[in-house]
Amino acid sequence: MLLEIEKLERLYEEKFQEFLSRNQISSIQVSFYPYSQIKHTLRIRSGKVIVRIANSFQNAPIEVQKALASILIAKLLKKPVSSDEKKLYLNFVASLKKTIPQSGRRNLKPAKGKFYDLEEIFDRLNEKYFQNTLSKPILGWSTRKTSRKLGRYDFVNKTLIVNSALDDSKVPDYVVEMIVYHEMLHMKHSFRKGKNGKKCFHTAAFREEEKKFEHFEKAENWLLNNFI
Ligand SMILES: [Zn+2]
């Protein structure tokens, strides 16, 4: 179901009123924008607020839109964001990843990247978090950097793929590790069928174990700041 633009504009108006007095804002314009990545912008030009939300968020539930509004406004005003809202936002981003068409095994670059070696990371994490119980999948970097997916585990081909945009000196090691760790949890937990017959990958047990990653919050925050 699409949220009407007017409804979204009212939502931003309400959120702004929590921080600013009414006369600081003259109008609010919200639109969806075909950004190639998950990216949103919020600008203020002489009292006019212009919000552009990535197209992929057109079907986002109202709670996610509210969380995004809080995140964008907090970022602009340099205020903290509640962890509940961060979680709502990031969980929705994770759910989007599943709907993106899958690329085959041929679209894979070797595990040893320019900056990070996925085999090394896998072995380290396997020992630290899984008592070496996971058998090594095929590991590799995606060939395209533009994909919105940070990582993916392909159950059919037993292949763990990480977005090659993360093979970069600007990306902290704990971020790459968290993506690999997340995909390793998919290997461990597999999935269960939900009531609606849909596969459920991120079960409560999965989410609980995900938080055991040593730098979970730090990595999540880094992703949050570099996703928007
Ligand atoms: Zn996942």
mmCIF file of C-alpha atoms and ligand atoms in Angstrom:
data_model
loop_
_atom_site.group_PDB
_atom_site.id
_atom_site.type_symbol
_atom_site.label_atom_id
_atom_site.label_comp_id
_atom_site.label_asym_id
_atom_site.label_seq_id
_atom_site.Cartn_x
_atom_site.Cartn_y
_atom_site.Cartn_z
ATOM 1 C CA MET A 1 0.000 0.000 0.000
ATOM 2 C CA LEU A 2 1.363 3.389 -0.933
ATOM 3 C CA LEU A 3 1.451 6.118 1.617
ATOM 4 C CA GLU A 4 0.052 9.287 0.285
ATOM 5 C CA ILE A 5 2.541 12.098 -0.053
ATOM 6 C CA GLU A 6 0.351 14.477 1.958
ATOM 7 C CA LYS A 7 0.340 12.075 4.833
ATOM 8 C CA LEU A 8 4.139 11.930 4.705
ATOM 9 C CA GLU A 9 4.401 15.692 4.572
ATOM 10 C CA ARG A 10 2.238 15.949 7.689
ATOM 11 C CA LEU A 11 4.444 13.383 9.349
ATOM 12 C CA TYR A 12 7.556 15.500 8.676
ATOM 13 C CA GLU A 13 5.747 18.615 9.865
ATOM 14 C CA GLU A 14 4.913 16.924 13.151
ATOM 15 C CA LYS A 15 8.437 15.619 13.585
ATOM 16 C CA PHE A 16 9.909 19.070 12.917
ATOM 17 C CA GLN A 17 7.604 20.623 15.469
ATOM 18 C CA GLU A 18 9.224 18.485 18.123
ATOM 19 C CA PHE A 19 12.437 20.426 17.523
ATOM 20 C CA LEU A 20 11.694 23.753 15.870
ATOM 21 C CA SER A 21 9.136 26.495 16.299
ATOM 22 C CA ARG A 22 6.416 26.666 13.674
ATOM 23 C CA ASN A 23 7.652 29.823 11.943
ATOM 24 C CA GLN A 24 11.093 28.384 11.182
ATOM 25 C CA ILE A 25 9.586 26.200 8.465
ATOM 26 C CA SER A 26 7.450 27.651 5.656
ATOM 27 C CA SER A 27 6.660 24.516 3.682
ATOM 28 C CA ILE A 28 7.478 20.844 3.419
ATOM 29 C CA GLN A 29 7.789 18.954 0.169
ATOM 30 C CA VAL A 30 8.270 15.204 0.175
ATOM 31 C CA SER A 31 8.898 13.083 -2.897
ATOM 32 C CA PHE A 32 10.178 9.666 -3.820
ATOM 33 C CA TYR A 33 13.299 9.722 -5.879
ATOM 34 C CA PRO A 34 14.883 7.055 -8.094
ATOM 35 C CA TYR A 35 18.183 6.960 -6.255
ATOM 36 C CA SER A 36 20.159 3.954 -7.415
ATOM 37 C CA GLN A 37 21.032 3.151 -3.835
ATOM 38 C CA ILE A 38 19.164 3.333 -0.588
ATOM 39 C CA LYS A 39 19.651 6.996 -0.032
ATOM 40 C CA HIS A 40 17.481 9.814 1.252
ATOM 41 C CA THR A 41 18.084 13.531 1.524
ATOM 42 C CA LEU A 42 16.597 16.319 3.586
ATOM 43 C CA ARG A 43 17.475 19.920 2.857
ATOM 44 C CA ILE A 44 16.187 23.247 4.107
ATOM 45 C CA ARG A 45 16.321 26.210 1.719
ATOM 46 C CA SER A 46 15.056 29.505 3.145
ATOM 47 C CA GLY A 47 12.488 27.820 5.343
ATOM 48 C CA LYS A 48 11.460 25.254 2.751
ATOM 49 C CA VAL A 49 12.029 21.663 3.652
ATOM 50 C CA ILE A 50 12.725 19.341 0.728
ATOM 51 C CA VAL A 51 12.743 15.627 1.458
ATOM 52 C CA ARG A 52 13.671 13.026 -1.118
ATOM 53 C CA ILE A 53 13.136 9.413 -0.180
ATOM 54 C CA ALA A 54 14.531 6.460 -2.139
ATOM 55 C CA ASN A 55 11.917 4.821 -4.371
ATOM 56 C CA SER A 56 12.485 1.518 -2.647
ATOM 57 C CA PHE A 57 10.795 3.004 0.425
ATOM 58 C CA GLN A 58 7.464 3.560 -1.305
ATOM 59 C CA ASN A 59 6.052 0.478 0.341
ATOM 60 C CA ALA A 60 7.616 1.101 3.720
ATOM 61 C CA PRO A 61 5.129 0.906 6.595
ATOM 62 C CA ILE A 62 4.270 4.093 8.436
ATOM 63 C CA GLU A 63 6.469 3.163 11.440
ATOM 64 C CA VAL A 64 9.471 2.887 9.129
ATOM 65 C CA GLN A 65 8.628 6.245 7.524
ATOM 66 C CA LYS A 66 8.417 7.771 10.986
ATOM 67 C CA ALA A 67 11.756 6.252 11.938
ATOM 68 C CA LEU A 68 13.318 7.562 8.730
ATOM 69 C CA ALA A 69 11.903 11.047 9.392
ATOM 70 C CA SER A 70 13.397 11.000 12.896
ATOM 71 C CA ILE A 71 16.743 9.813 11.550
ATOM 72 C CA LEU A 72 16.904 12.461 8.806
ATOM 73 C CA ILE A 73 15.837 15.293 11.090
ATOM 74 C CA ALA A 74 18.145 14.150 13.896
ATOM 75 C CA LYS A 75 21.017 14.013 11.434
ATOM 76 C CA LEU A 76 20.286 17.543 10.233
ATOM 77 C CA LEU A 77 19.980 18.941 13.753
ATOM 78 C CA LYS A 78 22.806 16.746 15.100
ATOM 79 C CA LYS A 79 20.543 15.105 17.675
ATOM 80 C CA PRO A 80 20.718 11.488 18.784
ATOM 81 C CA VAL A 81 18.375 8.858 17.302
ATOM 82 C CA SER A 82 16.648 6.281 19.505
ATOM 83 C CA SER A 83 17.901 2.743 19.059
ATOM 84 C CA ASP A 84 14.327 1.539 18.434
ATOM 85 C CA GLU A 85 14.064 3.805 15.431
ATOM 86 C CA LYS A 86 17.480 2.837 14.166
ATOM 87 C CA LYS A 87 16.461 -0.811 14.416
ATOM 88 C CA LEU A 88 13.158 -0.260 12.610
ATOM 89 C CA TYR A 89 14.969 1.468 9.799
ATOM 90 C CA LEU A 90 17.770 -1.076 9.457
ATOM 91 C CA ASN A 91 15.411 -4.047 9.642
ATOM 92 C CA PHE A 92 13.417 -2.616 6.793
ATOM 93 C CA VAL A 93 16.600 -2.081 4.764
ATOM 94 C CA ALA A 94 17.517 -5.711 5.455
ATOM 95 C CA SER A 95 14.087 -6.871 4.291
ATOM 96 C CA LEU A 96 14.549 -4.969 1.029
ATOM 97 C CA LYS A 97 17.708 -6.885 0.324
ATOM 98 C CA LYS A 98 15.734 -10.094 -0.073
ATOM 99 C CA THR A 99 13.539 -8.713 -2.831
ATOM 100 C CA ILE A 100 16.431 -7.706 -5.068
ATOM 101 C CA PRO A 101 17.086 -10.136 -7.915
ATOM 102 C CA GLN A 102 19.809 -12.581 -7.199
ATOM 103 C CA SER A 103 22.915 -12.764 -9.249
ATOM 104 C CA GLY A 104 24.484 -16.060 -10.079
ATOM 105 C CA ARG A 105 27.697 -17.580 -8.953
ATOM 106 C CA ARG A 106 29.501 -16.385 -12.062
ATOM 107 C CA ASN A 107 29.230 -12.823 -10.743
ATOM 108 C CA LEU A 108 31.881 -13.298 -8.182
ATOM 109 C CA LYS A 109 35.345 -11.947 -7.532
ATOM 110 C CA PRO A 110 37.945 -13.878 -5.499
ATOM 111 C CA ALA A 111 37.692 -13.883 -1.715
ATOM 112 C CA LYS A 112 40.991 -12.093 -1.375
ATOM 113 C CA GLY A 113 40.088 -8.521 -2.149
ATOM 114 C CA LYS A 114 42.232 -5.395 -2.299
ATOM 115 C CA PHE A 115 41.810 -4.671 1.400
ATOM 116 C CA TYR A 116 39.990 -7.563 2.966
ATOM 117 C CA ASP A 117 40.329 -11.302 2.631
ATOM 118 C CA LEU A 118 36.937 -12.947 3.134
ATOM 119 C CA GLU A 119 38.463 -16.386 3.781
ATOM 120 C CA GLU A 120 40.535 -14.982 6.590
ATOM 121 C CA ILE A 121 37.537 -13.187 8.061
ATOM 122 C CA PHE A 122 35.382 -16.295 7.745
ATOM 123 C CA ASP A 123 37.963 -18.486 9.513
ATOM 124 C CA ARG A 124 38.405 -15.988 12.317
ATOM 125 C CA LEU A 125 34.673 -15.608 12.910
ATOM 126 C CA ASN A 126 34.061 -19.344 12.615
ATOM 127 C CA GLU A 127 36.515 -19.948 15.422
ATOM 128 C CA LYS A 128 35.398 -17.048 17.603
ATOM 129 C CA TYR A 129 31.605 -17.389 17.347
ATOM 130 C CA PHE A 130 30.812 -20.832 15.938
ATOM 131 C CA GLN A 131 33.450 -23.159 17.468
ATOM 132 C CA ASN A 132 34.540 -23.934 13.902
ATOM 133 C CA THR A 133 31.249 -25.758 13.264
ATOM 134 C CA LEU A 134 30.408 -24.086 9.947
ATOM 135 C CA SER A 135 31.819 -25.675 6.826
ATOM 136 C CA LYS A 136 33.418 -23.196 4.517
ATOM 137 C CA PRO A 137 31.201 -21.976 1.681
ATOM 138 C CA ILE A 138 32.418 -20.445 -1.561
ATOM 139 C CA LEU A 139 33.378 -16.919 -0.625
ATOM 140 C CA GLY A 140 33.654 -13.948 -2.905
ATOM 141 C CA TRP A 141 33.041 -10.265 -3.579
ATOM 142 C CA SER A 142 30.193 -9.144 -5.803
ATOM 143 C CA THR A 143 31.234 -7.907 -9.226
ATOM 144 C CA ARG A 144 28.998 -4.868 -9.043
ATOM 145 C CA LYS A 145 29.336 -2.164 -6.425
ATOM 146 C CA THR A 146 25.987 -0.578 -7.102
ATOM 147 C CA SER A 147 23.911 -3.315 -5.541
ATOM 148 C CA ARG A 148 22.005 -2.321 -2.427
ATOM 149 C CA LYS A 149 22.774 -5.640 -0.904
ATOM 150 C CA LEU A 150 25.616 -5.630 1.559
ATOM 151 C CA GLY A 151 25.894 -9.362 1.667
ATOM 152 C CA ARG A 152 24.072 -12.497 0.723
ATOM 153 C CA TYR A 153 24.186 -16.178 1.432
ATOM 154 C CA ASP A 154 23.057 -18.347 -1.446
ATOM 155 C CA PHE A 155 21.756 -21.622 0.027
ATOM 156 C CA VAL A 156 21.580 -23.353 -3.360
ATOM 157 C CA ASN A 157 25.168 -22.694 -4.381
ATOM 158 C CA LYS A 158 26.489 -22.500 -0.819
ATOM 159 C CA THR A 159 28.056 -19.176 -1.644
ATOM 160 C CA LEU A 160 28.656 -16.225 0.655
ATOM 161 C CA ILE A 161 28.899 -12.957 -1.228
ATOM 162 C CA VAL A 162 29.858 -9.552 0.114
ATOM 163 C CA ASN A 163 29.283 -6.315 -1.760
ATOM 164 C CA SER A 164 32.625 -5.254 -3.236
ATOM 165 C CA ALA A 165 31.901 -1.640 -2.297
ATOM 166 C CA LEU A 166 32.921 -2.742 1.193
ATOM 167 C CA ASP A 167 36.382 -3.817 0.038
ATOM 168 C CA ASP A 168 37.663 -0.337 0.667
ATOM 169 C CA SER A 169 40.099 1.295 3.081
ATOM 170 C CA LYS A 170 37.336 3.687 4.142
ATOM 171 C CA VAL A 171 35.257 0.796 5.453
ATOM 172 C CA PRO A 172 36.257 -0.304 8.955
ATOM 173 C CA ASP A 173 37.148 -3.986 9.380
ATOM 174 C CA TYR A 174 34.402 -4.534 11.968
ATOM 175 C CA VAL A 175 31.786 -3.538 9.350
ATOM 176 C CA VAL A 176 32.973 -6.145 6.837
ATOM 177 C CA GLU A 177 33.146 -8.641 9.687
ATOM 178 C CA MET A 178 29.587 -7.902 10.757
ATOM 179 C CA ILE A 179 28.278 -8.473 7.228
ATOM 180 C CA VAL A 180 30.130 -11.795 7.007
ATOM 181 C CA TYR A 181 28.933 -12.710 10.509
ATOM 182 C CA HIS A 182 25.316 -11.935 9.502
ATOM 183 C CA GLU A 183 25.583 -14.211 6.468
ATOM 184 C CA MET A 184 27.215 -16.922 8.568
ATOM 185 C CA LEU A 185 24.196 -16.771 10.872
ATOM 186 C CA HIS A 186 22.052 -17.465 7.813
ATOM 187 C CA MET A 187 24.139 -20.585 7.226
ATOM 188 C CA LYS A 188 23.591 -21.653 10.819
ATOM 189 C CA HIS A 189 19.907 -20.754 11.236
ATOM 190 C CA SER A 190 18.701 -21.451 7.705
ATOM 191 C CA PHE A 191 15.042 -20.312 7.632
ATOM 192 C CA ARG A 192 11.607 -21.354 8.750
ATOM 193 C CA LYS A 193 8.260 -21.043 7.035
ATOM 194 C CA GLY A 194 6.072 -18.360 8.557
ATOM 195 C CA LYS A 195 2.295 -18.562 8.978
ATOM 196 C CA ASN A 196 1.777 -16.873 5.638
ATOM 197 C CA GLY A 197 3.955 -19.471 3.921
ATOM 198 C CA LYS A 198 6.738 -16.946 3.431
ATOM 199 C CA LYS A 199 10.264 -17.865 4.388
ATOM 200 C CA CYS A 200 11.438 -16.181 7.539
ATOM 201 C CA PHE A 201 15.190 -15.652 7.656
ATOM 202 C CA HIS A 202 15.578 -13.143 10.439
ATOM 203 C CA THR A 203 13.907 -14.993 13.275
ATOM 204 C CA ALA A 204 13.985 -13.747 16.863
ATOM 205 C CA ALA A 205 16.738 -16.263 17.631
ATOM 206 C CA PHE A 206 18.707 -14.975 14.645
ATOM 207 C CA ARG A 207 18.373 -11.361 15.797
ATOM 208 C CA GLU A 208 19.366 -12.323 19.320
ATOM 209 C CA GLU A 209 22.523 -14.034 18.137
ATOM 210 C CA GLU A 210 23.322 -11.211 15.755
ATOM 211 C CA LYS A 211 23.761 -8.905 18.741
ATOM 212 C CA LYS A 212 26.518 -11.150 20.077
ATOM 213 C CA PHE A 213 28.860 -9.735 17.481
ATOM 214 C CA GLU A 214 31.431 -7.769 19.464
ATOM 215 C CA HIS A 215 31.085 -4.500 17.544
ATOM 216 C CA PHE A 216 27.417 -4.830 16.633
ATOM 217 C CA GLU A 217 26.305 -1.350 17.609
ATOM 218 C CA LYS A 218 29.408 0.382 16.274
ATOM 219 C CA ALA A 219 29.024 -1.386 12.921
ATOM 220 C CA GLU A 220 25.316 -0.677 12.770
ATOM 221 C CA ASN A 221 25.932 3.003 13.398
ATOM 222 C CA TRP A 222 28.607 3.156 10.750
ATOM 223 C CA LEU A 223 26.222 1.592 8.232
ATOM 224 C CA LEU A 224 23.477 3.963 9.270
ATOM 225 C CA ASN A 225 25.684 6.981 8.664
ATOM 226 C CA ASN A 226 26.914 5.710 5.326
ATOM 227 C CA PHE A 227 23.583 4.462 4.047
ATOM 228 C CA ILE A 228 21.805 7.788 4.234
HETATM 229 ZN ZN ZN B 1 19.948 -11.410 6.418
#
